[in-house]
mmCIF file of C-alpha atoms in Angstrom:
data_model
loop_
_atom_site.group_PDB
_atom_site.id
_atom_site.type_symbol
_atom_site.label_atom_id
_atom_site.label_comp_id
_atom_site.label_asym_id
_atom_site.label_seq_id
_atom_site.Cartn_x
_atom_site.Cartn_y
_atom_site.Cartn_z
ATOM 1 C CA MET M 1 6.489 31.710 -43.552
ATOM 2 C CA GLU M 2 9.853 30.031 -43.381
ATOM 3 C CA LEU M 3 13.203 31.706 -42.777
ATOM 4 C CA GLU M 4 16.501 30.464 -44.219
ATOM 5 C CA LYS M 5 18.042 27.493 -42.453
ATOM 6 C CA ASP M 6 21.200 28.079 -40.396
ATOM 7 C CA LYS M 7 20.798 31.878 -40.399
ATOM 8 C CA LEU M 8 20.391 33.780 -37.145
ATOM 9 C CA TYR M 9 17.700 36.432 -36.997
ATOM 10 C CA ILE M 10 16.570 38.914 -34.410
ATOM 11 C CA CYS M 11 12.890 39.694 -34.250
ATOM 12 C CA PHE M 12 11.383 42.876 -32.856
ATOM 13 C CA HIS M 13 7.695 42.926 -31.992
ATOM 14 C CA LYS M 14 5.497 45.962 -32.371
ATOM 15 C CA PRO M 15 2.857 46.145 -29.639
ATOM 16 C CA LYS M 16 -0.250 44.073 -30.234
ATOM 17 C CA HIS M 17 -1.954 43.988 -26.840
ATOM 18 C CA LEU M 18 -2.319 46.376 -23.914
ATOM 19 C CA VAL M 19 0.869 45.275 -22.130
ATOM 20 C CA GLY M 20 2.893 45.703 -25.329
ATOM 21 C CA HIS M 21 1.473 49.176 -25.884
ATOM 22 C CA LEU M 22 2.322 50.096 -22.296
ATOM 23 C CA ILE M 23 5.898 48.864 -22.754
ATOM 24 C CA ALA M 24 6.308 50.846 -25.985
ATOM 25 C CA LEU M 25 4.790 53.926 -24.372
ATOM 26 C CA TRP M 26 6.980 53.595 -21.272
ATOM 27 C CA THR M 27 10.149 53.131 -23.358
ATOM 28 C CA PHE M 28 9.240 55.824 -25.913
ATOM 29 C CA GLY M 29 9.839 53.261 -28.642
ATOM 30 C CA ARG M 30 8.030 51.364 -31.326
ATOM 31 C CA TYR M 31 8.914 47.872 -30.075
ATOM 32 C CA SER M 32 7.695 45.942 -27.071
ATOM 33 C CA HIS M 33 9.712 42.710 -27.365
ATOM 34 C CA ALA M 34 12.885 41.231 -28.913
ATOM 35 C CA GLU M 35 13.916 37.609 -29.501
ATOM 36 C CA PHE M 36 16.134 35.404 -31.672
ATOM 37 C CA ILE M 37 14.984 33.048 -34.414
ATOM 38 C CA TYR M 38 17.180 30.214 -35.598
ATOM 39 C CA ASN M 39 16.139 27.151 -37.601
ATOM 40 C CA ASN M 40 12.442 27.665 -36.923
ATOM 41 C CA GLN M 41 12.994 28.005 -33.154
ATOM 42 C CA VAL M 42 12.551 31.161 -31.094
ATOM 43 C CA PHE M 43 14.978 31.856 -28.251
ATOM 44 C CA LEU M 44 13.490 34.385 -25.851
ATOM 45 C CA SER M 45 12.979 35.771 -22.399
ATOM 46 C CA ASN M 46 9.611 37.111 -21.338
ATOM 47 C CA PRO M 47 7.415 36.690 -18.236
ATOM 48 C CA GLY M 48 7.723 32.914 -18.703
ATOM 49 C CA GLY M 49 11.525 33.165 -18.313
ATOM 50 C CA VAL M 50 14.327 32.215 -20.697
ATOM 51 C CA ARG M 51 13.160 29.459 -22.994
ATOM 52 C CA THR M 52 12.550 28.353 -26.567
ATOM 53 C CA ARG M 53 9.447 27.703 -28.652
ATOM 54 C CA LYS M 54 8.538 26.999 -32.259
ATOM 55 C CA PHE M 55 8.579 30.011 -34.591
ATOM 56 C CA GLU M 56 5.204 31.221 -35.838
ATOM 57 C CA TYR M 57 5.150 34.383 -37.932
ATOM 58 C CA GLN M 58 2.886 37.220 -36.752
ATOM 59 C CA LYS M 59 2.105 40.470 -38.556
ATOM 60 C CA ASN M 60 3.509 42.624 -35.742
ATOM 61 C CA MET M 61 7.031 41.185 -36.188
ATOM 62 C CA GLU M 62 9.990 42.887 -37.849
ATOM 63 C CA ILE M 63 12.709 40.321 -38.528
ATOM 64 C CA TYR M 64 16.328 41.159 -39.352
ATOM 65 C CA GLU M 65 19.251 38.943 -40.226
ATOM 66 C CA LEU M 66 22.125 39.349 -37.788
ATOM 67 C CA ASP M 67 25.643 39.989 -39.023
ATOM 68 C CA LYS M 68 27.657 36.892 -39.877
ATOM 69 C CA SER M 69 30.217 37.796 -37.192
ATOM 70 C CA ILE M 70 27.589 36.662 -34.654
ATOM 71 C CA ASP M 71 27.858 32.882 -34.675
ATOM 72 C CA PRO M 72 24.483 31.221 -34.015
ATOM 73 C CA LYS M 73 26.237 28.416 -32.114
ATOM 74 C CA ASP M 74 27.575 30.961 -29.620
ATOM 75 C CA VAL M 75 24.142 32.537 -29.151
ATOM 76 C CA ILE M 76 22.658 29.098 -28.510
ATOM 77 C CA GLU M 77 25.511 28.280 -26.122
ATOM 78 C CA PHE M 78 24.696 31.466 -24.200
ATOM 79 C CA PHE M 79 21.007 30.520 -24.286
ATOM 80 C CA LYS M 80 21.821 27.154 -22.694
ATOM 81 C CA THR M 81 23.555 28.908 -19.789
ATOM 82 C CA ALA M 82 20.506 31.140 -19.279
ATOM 83 C CA GLN M 83 17.734 28.649 -20.070
ATOM 84 C CA GLY M 84 15.239 28.319 -17.252
ATOM 85 C CA LYS M 85 16.288 31.564 -15.578
ATOM 86 C CA GLY M 86 13.473 33.880 -14.619
ATOM 87 C CA TYR M 87 12.223 37.109 -16.096
ATOM 88 C CA ASP M 88 13.982 40.235 -14.806
ATOM 89 C CA TYR M 89 11.042 42.388 -13.661
ATOM 90 C CA LEU M 90 13.242 44.527 -11.408
ATOM 91 C CA GLY M 91 15.802 44.967 -14.185
ATOM 92 C CA ILE M 92 13.114 46.633 -16.258
ATOM 93 C CA LEU M 93 12.646 49.173 -13.505
ATOM 94 C CA GLY M 94 16.418 49.620 -13.289
ATOM 95 C CA GLN M 95 16.434 50.368 -16.998
ATOM 96 C CA PHE M 96 14.237 53.402 -16.505
ATOM 97 C CA PHE M 97 15.969 54.683 -13.425
ATOM 98 C CA TYR M 98 19.511 53.481 -14.312
ATOM 99 C CA ALA M 99 19.578 51.741 -10.966
ATOM 100 C CA ASP M 100 22.054 48.899 -11.308
ATOM 101 C CA LYS M 101 21.305 47.924 -7.713
ATOM 102 C CA VAL M 102 18.234 46.057 -8.967
ATOM 103 C CA GLN M 103 20.265 44.109 -11.529
ATOM 104 C CA ASP M 104 19.805 40.353 -11.043
ATOM 105 C CA ASP M 105 22.385 38.219 -12.831
ATOM 106 C CA ASN M 106 20.053 35.214 -12.689
ATOM 107 C CA ARG M 107 17.219 36.866 -14.618
ATOM 108 C CA TYR M 108 16.786 38.526 -17.998
ATOM 109 C CA PHE M 109 14.178 40.612 -19.754
ATOM 110 C CA CYS M 110 13.974 40.219 -23.547
ATOM 111 C CA SER M 111 16.351 42.881 -24.861
ATOM 112 C CA GLU M 112 18.794 42.319 -21.999
ATOM 113 C CA PHE M 113 18.937 38.618 -22.911
ATOM 114 C CA CYS M 114 19.440 39.366 -26.626
ATOM 115 C CA LEU M 115 22.158 41.944 -26.058
ATOM 116 C CA ASN M 116 24.066 39.727 -23.618
ATOM 117 C CA ALA M 117 23.857 36.768 -26.018
ATOM 118 C CA ILE M 118 25.194 38.883 -28.900
ATOM 119 C CA ASP M 119 27.993 40.251 -26.722
ATOM 120 C CA TYR M 120 28.881 36.699 -25.652
ATOM 121 C CA ALA M 121 28.979 35.615 -29.309
ATOM 122 C CA LEU M 122 31.299 38.549 -30.090
ATOM 123 C CA GLN M 123 33.610 37.556 -27.220
ATOM 124 C CA PHE M 124 32.514 40.504 -25.051
ATOM 125 C CA ALA M 125 33.722 43.115 -27.547
ATOM 126 C CA LEU M 126 30.682 45.402 -27.306
ATOM 127 C CA THR M 127 30.712 48.603 -25.291
ATOM 128 C CA TYR M 128 28.158 51.189 -24.302
ATOM 129 C CA LYS M 129 29.133 54.602 -22.963
ATOM 130 C CA THR M 130 32.737 53.390 -22.629
ATOM 131 C CA LYS M 131 31.703 50.428 -20.460
ATOM 132 C CA SER M 132 32.008 46.813 -21.473
ATOM 133 C CA LEU M 133 28.656 45.089 -21.845
ATOM 134 C CA LYS M 134 30.263 42.211 -19.977
ATOM 135 C CA ASP M 135 29.751 44.403 -16.903
ATOM 136 C CA ARG M 136 26.012 43.748 -17.346
ATOM 137 C CA VAL M 137 24.948 47.234 -18.405
ATOM 138 C CA GLY M 138 22.466 45.528 -20.736
ATOM 139 C CA TYR M 139 19.625 46.380 -18.367
ATOM 140 C CA GLN M 140 19.746 49.853 -19.942
ATOM 141 C CA PHE M 141 18.471 48.484 -23.288
ATOM 142 C CA ASN M 142 14.777 48.210 -24.071
ATOM 143 C CA PRO M 143 13.765 46.606 -27.401
ATOM 144 C CA SER M 144 13.746 49.910 -29.323
ATOM 145 C CA LYS M 145 17.098 50.998 -27.915
ATOM 146 C CA LEU M 146 18.535 47.560 -28.751
ATOM 147 C CA PHE M 147 17.321 47.916 -32.337
ATOM 148 C CA LYS M 148 18.989 51.344 -32.688
ATOM 149 C CA TYR M 149 22.203 50.097 -31.075
ATOM 150 C CA LEU M 150 22.440 47.067 -33.386
ATOM 151 C CA LYS M 151 21.764 49.265 -36.439
ATOM 152 C CA ASN M 152 24.427 51.777 -35.368
ATOM 153 C CA MET M 153 26.925 48.971 -34.753
ATOM 154 C CA GLU M 154 25.986 47.514 -38.176
ATOM 155 C CA LEU M 155 25.084 44.169 -36.616
ATOM 156 C CA ILE M 156 21.744 43.936 -38.410
ATOM 157 C CA LYS M 157 20.948 44.419 -42.067
ATOM 158 C CA GLU M 158 19.488 47.693 -43.268
ATOM 159 C CA LYS M 159 16.157 46.168 -44.311
ATOM 160 C CA GLU M 160 13.989 43.702 -42.517
ATOM 161 C CA VAL M 161 13.736 40.194 -43.929
ATOM 162 C CA ILE M 162 9.964 40.191 -44.225
#
């Protein structure tokens, strides 16, 4: 499967393995992971840290085109500033307990990385509960919550690409 060249997509994974099912159960959502796809490359953060890999379609993926106001070049620029940073295990815990004291600005979990990259691309215009996302409140977003937020903000298309 090949996606259109020069279009930015966000991909949400439904759980496939035990860890994914545990994440979805813990977050009360249907997704266990989120990542970007651009020109056959995946830009992600997971237990291997922030990095890129070649895109390979899997049946558990739901892929959506991001709004044209989100410039792929800006998302990739943000990725370059975060590339190589570690996975934010403690931030995941902070997400469930709203404990910003565990927030680590040098680490990202998947949905936190995606939301911060989108906010960067939109010149820090996004807000959540009257707070700027620039203030790193992104730790409050798991993949399912990110999906709902992007839909409500009309930053993803109504129907998935695939």
